mmCIF file of C-alpha atoms in Angstrom:
data_model
loop_
_atom_site.group_PDB
_atom_site.id
_atom_site.type_symbol
_atom_site.label_atom_id
_atom_site.label_comp_id
_atom_site.label_asym_id
_atom_site.label_seq_id
_atom_site.Cartn_x
_atom_site.Cartn_y
_atom_site.Cartn_z
ATOM 1 C CA MET G 25 21.531 14.382 -8.228
ATOM 2 C CA SER G 26 19.087 12.365 -6.062
ATOM 3 C CA PRO G 27 15.992 13.820 -4.101
ATOM 4 C CA PRO G 28 16.696 14.622 -0.299
ATOM 5 C CA GLU G 29 14.542 11.733 0.759
ATOM 6 C CA ILE G 30 16.432 9.649 -1.187
ATOM 7 C CA LEU G 31 19.889 10.903 0.371
ATOM 8 C CA PHE G 32 18.269 10.473 3.706
ATOM 9 C CA LEU G 33 17.040 6.712 2.809
ATOM 10 C CA ARG G 34 20.531 6.158 1.632
ATOM 11 C CA SER G 35 22.166 7.435 4.562
ATOM 12 C CA PRO G 36 23.027 5.071 7.613
ATOM 13 C CA LEU G 37 21.228 7.024 10.294
ATOM 14 C CA GLY G 38 18.024 7.450 7.380
ATOM 15 C CA GLY G 39 18.185 3.704 7.124
ATOM 16 C CA ILE G 40 18.150 2.893 10.790
ATOM 17 C CA LEU G 41 15.496 5.398 11.564
ATOM 18 C CA VAL G 42 13.166 3.643 8.759
ATOM 19 C CA VAL G 43 13.961 0.306 9.657
ATOM 20 C CA SER G 44 13.290 0.823 13.275
ATOM 21 C CA ALA G 45 10.081 2.902 12.853
ATOM 22 C CA ALA G 46 8.899 0.338 10.387
ATOM 23 C CA LEU G 47 9.293 -2.606 12.700
ATOM 24 C CA GLY G 48 7.957 -0.451 15.887
ATOM 25 C CA LEU G 49 4.746 0.677 13.531
ATOM 26 C CA LEU G 50 4.403 -3.234 12.670
ATOM 27 C CA ALA G 51 4.863 -4.163 16.360
ATOM 28 C CA VAL G 52 2.299 -1.802 17.364
ATOM 29 C CA THR G 53 -0.209 -2.638 14.358
ATOM 30 C CA ILE G 54 -0.002 -6.357 15.444
ATOM 31 C CA ARG G 55 -0.701 -5.854 19.066
ATOM 32 C CA TRP G 56 -3.787 -3.858 18.207
ATOM 33 C CA ALA G 57 -5.066 -6.524 15.636
ATOM 34 C CA ARG G 58 -4.521 -9.436 18.189
ATOM 35 C CA THR G 59 -7.749 -7.946 20.105
ATOM 36 C CA GLN G 60 -10.547 -8.527 17.745
ATOM 37 C CA PRO G 61 -11.223 -10.776 15.029
ATOM 38 C CA ASP G 62 -12.550 -7.708 12.556
ATOM 39 C CA ARG G 63 -8.992 -6.215 13.489
ATOM 40 C CA LEU G 64 -7.096 -9.214 12.632
ATOM 41 C CA ALA G 65 -8.904 -9.275 9.291
ATOM 42 C CA ALA G 66 -7.925 -5.976 8.765
ATOM 43 C CA PHE G 67 -4.220 -6.819 9.366
ATOM 44 C CA ILE G 68 -4.449 -9.677 7.294
ATOM 45 C CA GLY G 69 -5.567 -7.546 4.349
ATOM 46 C CA GLY G 70 -2.858 -5.261 4.771
ATOM 47 C CA THR G 71 -0.156 -7.896 5.018
ATOM 48 C CA ALA G 72 -1.593 -9.883 1.979
ATOM 49 C CA THR G 73 -1.652 -6.437 -0.098
ATOM 50 C CA ALA G 74 1.817 -5.457 1.282
ATOM 51 C CA ILE G 75 3.029 -9.211 0.074
ATOM 52 C CA PHE G 76 1.554 -8.642 -3.311
ATOM 53 C CA ILE G 77 3.266 -4.872 -3.875
ATOM 54 C CA THR G 78 6.500 -6.076 -2.661
ATOM 55 C CA THR G 79 6.526 -9.210 -5.338
ATOM 56 C CA PHE G 80 5.363 -6.871 -7.946
ATOM 57 C CA THR G 81 8.052 -4.363 -6.986
ATOM 58 C CA PHE G 82 10.876 -6.507 -7.232
ATOM 59 C CA MET G 83 9.457 -7.827 -10.546
ATOM 60 C CA ALA G 84 9.131 -4.351 -11.875
ATOM 61 C CA MET G 85 12.736 -3.888 -11.123
ATOM 62 C CA ALA G 86 13.943 -6.924 -12.634
ATOM 63 C CA PHE G 87 11.802 -6.236 -16.007
ATOM 64 C CA GLY G 88 13.122 -2.549 -15.781
ATOM 65 C CA TRP G 89 9.617 -1.148 -15.438
ATOM 66 C CA TRP G 90 10.508 0.636 -12.240
ATOM 67 C CA VAL G 91 14.067 2.256 -12.203
ATOM 68 C CA GLY G 92 15.680 4.981 -10.453
ATOM 69 C CA SER G 93 17.220 6.483 -7.148
ATOM 70 C CA PHE G 94 14.389 5.151 -5.069
ATOM 71 C CA PHE G 95 15.054 1.615 -6.111
ATOM 72 C CA GLU G 96 18.800 1.862 -5.541
ATOM 73 C CA ILE G 97 18.114 2.333 -1.962
ATOM 74 C CA PRO G 98 19.723 -0.125 0.519
ATOM 75 C CA ILE G 99 17.553 -3.510 0.296
ATOM 76 C CA ILE G 100 16.983 -3.604 3.711
ATOM 77 C CA VAL G 101 15.717 -0.121 3.928
ATOM 78 C CA LEU G 102 13.437 -1.186 0.863
ATOM 79 C CA LEU G 103 12.185 -4.073 2.503
ATOM 80 C CA ALA G 104 11.224 -1.910 5.601
ATOM 81 C CA ILE G 105 9.158 0.399 3.557
ATOM 82 C CA GLU G 106 7.735 -2.503 1.250
ATOM 83 C CA ILE G 107 6.813 -4.892 3.824
ATOM 84 C CA PRO G 108 6.139 -3.772 7.588
ATOM 85 C CA LEU G 109 5.426 -0.468 6.561
ATOM 86 C CA GLN G 110 2.987 -1.182 4.152
ATOM 87 C CA ILE G 111 1.370 -3.497 6.404
ATOM 88 C CA ALA G 112 0.749 -0.858 9.242
ATOM 89 C CA GLY G 113 -0.141 1.607 6.295
ATOM 90 C CA TYR G 114 -2.862 -0.531 4.558
ATOM 91 C CA THR G 115 -4.209 -1.794 8.010
ATOM 92 C CA LEU G 116 -4.695 1.919 9.025
ATOM 93 C CA TRP G 117 -6.035 2.492 5.658
ATOM 94 C CA LEU G 118 -8.554 -0.175 5.890
ATOM 95 C CA GLY G 119 -9.882 1.722 9.232
ATOM 96 C CA TRP G 120 -11.709 3.907 7.293
ATOM 97 C CA TYR G 121 -13.313 1.163 5.039
ATOM 98 C CA ARG G 122 -14.106 -0.919 8.198
ATOM 99 C CA TRP G 123 -16.044 2.447 9.456
ATOM 100 C CA LEU G 124 -17.985 2.781 6.284
ATOM 101 C CA ARG G 125 -18.700 -0.928 6.393
ATOM 102 C CA ARG G 126 -20.666 -0.724 9.641
ATOM 103 C CA ARG G 127 -22.433 2.273 8.621
ATOM 104 C CA THR G 128 -24.055 1.042 5.162
ATOM 105 C CA THR G 129 -24.564 -1.711 2.841
ATOM 106 C CA TRP G 130 -23.018 0.423 0.025
ATOM 107 C CA ALA G 131 -19.528 0.395 1.195
ATOM 108 C CA TRP G 132 -18.038 -1.093 -1.734
ATOM 109 C CA LEU G 133 -19.531 1.315 -3.994
ATOM 110 C CA ILE G 134 -18.704 4.626 -1.615
ATOM 111 C CA TYR G 135 -15.230 3.090 -1.455
ATOM 112 C CA GLY G 136 -14.623 2.496 -5.335
ATOM 113 C CA VAL G 137 -15.970 6.093 -6.160
ATOM 114 C CA ILE G 138 -13.750 7.390 -3.991
ATOM 115 C CA VAL G 139 -10.743 5.505 -4.768
ATOM 116 C CA LEU G 140 -11.361 6.377 -8.411
ATOM 117 C CA LEU G 141 -11.999 9.958 -8.110
ATOM 118 C CA LEU G 142 -9.262 10.328 -5.496
ATOM 119 C CA PHE G 143 -5.960 8.279 -7.058
ATOM 120 C CA VAL G 144 -6.618 8.605 -10.675
ATOM 121 C CA PRO G 145 -5.764 12.126 -10.695
ATOM 122 C CA THR G 146 -3.105 11.713 -7.997
ATOM 123 C CA VAL G 147 -1.179 9.195 -10.142
ATOM 124 C CA ILE G 148 -1.523 11.359 -13.249
ATOM 125 C CA SER G 149 -0.230 14.576 -11.489
ATOM 126 C CA VAL G 150 1.999 12.907 -8.876
ATOM 127 C CA ASP G 151 4.352 10.467 -11.304
ATOM 128 C CA PRO G 152 5.491 13.281 -13.667
ATOM 129 C CA ILE G 153 6.573 15.145 -10.661
ATOM 130 C CA GLN G 154 8.513 12.596 -8.797
ATOM 131 C CA MET G 155 9.887 11.387 -12.401
ATOM 132 C CA GLN G 156 11.235 14.943 -13.029
ATOM 133 C CA ARG G 157 12.706 15.094 -9.216
ATOM 134 C CA GLY G 158 14.691 11.980 -10.202
ATOM 135 C CA GLN G 159 12.825 9.662 -7.823
ATOM 136 C CA PHE G 160 12.060 7.032 -10.254
ATOM 137 C CA SER G 161 11.370 6.416 -14.074
ATOM 138 C CA MET G 162 9.629 3.910 -15.814
ATOM 139 C CA GLY G 163 10.819 1.740 -18.631
ATOM 140 C CA GLY G 164 10.216 -1.324 -20.661
ATOM 141 C CA GLY G 165 6.553 -0.074 -21.840
ATOM 142 C CA TYR G 166 5.534 0.490 -18.584
ATOM 143 C CA THR G 167 3.549 4.031 -18.680
ATOM 144 C CA ILE G 168 1.632 6.500 -16.206
ATOM 145 C CA TRP G 169 -1.673 4.890 -17.571
ATOM 146 C CA TRP G 170 -0.314 1.218 -16.430
ATOM 147 C CA ASP G 171 0.620 3.035 -13.141
ATOM 148 C CA VAL G 172 -3.075 4.067 -12.808
ATOM 149 C CA LEU G 173 -4.447 0.514 -13.489
ATOM 150 C CA LEU G 174 -2.146 -0.928 -10.719
ATOM 151 C CA GLY G 175 -2.950 2.080 -8.201
ATOM 152 C CA GLN G 176 -6.595 0.783 -8.996
ATOM 153 C CA VAL G 177 -5.882 -2.592 -8.246
ATOM 154 C CA VAL G 178 -3.720 -2.163 -5.670
ATOM 155 C CA MET G 179 -6.286 -0.079 -3.956
ATOM 156 C CA TRP G 180 -8.825 -2.670 -4.022
ATOM 157 C CA MET G 181 -6.496 -5.380 -2.789
ATOM 158 C CA PRO G 182 -6.724 -4.328 0.957
ATOM 159 C CA VAL G 183 -10.336 -4.411 0.888
ATOM 160 C CA ALA G 184 -10.656 -7.711 -1.002
ATOM 161 C CA PHE G 185 -8.199 -9.415 1.271
ATOM 162 C CA TYR G 186 -9.980 -8.067 4.216
ATOM 163 C CA GLU G 187 -13.528 -8.986 3.128
ATOM 164 C CA MET G 188 -11.914 -12.592 2.437
ATOM 165 C CA ALA G 189 -10.197 -12.734 5.963
ATOM 166 C CA ARG G 190 -13.306 -11.415 7.837
ATOM 167 C CA ASN G 191 -15.544 -14.061 6.210
ATOM 168 C CA ARG G 192 -13.175 -16.759 7.259
ATOM 169 C CA LEU G 193 -12.819 -15.362 10.763
ATOM 170 C CA VAL G 194 -16.417 -15.034 11.207
ATOM 171 C CA GLN G 195 -17.095 -18.674 10.036
ATOM 172 C CA THR G 196 -14.868 -19.981 12.425
ATOM 173 C CA SER G 197 -15.979 -17.730 15.780
#
């Protein structure tokens, strides 16, 4: 049996709520980002990360690396989670990096240490729990250690894309 959150995502009401919330959060994020170049750079960083993750998700599904009930929810709900919800989430996530960047020249190092200390243990402990609950499983040679590595790449992506966008926007203004 699927976990309750998966049953919710499969239900018509759950799908409508998730898609509506994702689009609403995206609209708020776009409105917020339009007011300043630094915010726009954060939005670009979040968007580029969401596009990468969505592409990787569908590739992982095609190769059988990621399987399970989460990946069997309606495609429109999966896309709402993968694109607008992640854009809003990663843009928000960049808020604390942007705060850190304004206060220290060591922002990259501090960010790296925090990401390493927070996300490696989280992936190692949460992935097995989610697999036991039937939310997803891994196949085709993809393991928790690959997920740890992917998690590190993904957590650096919004910052890298933000910095690239910020440098471009600062040069053009």
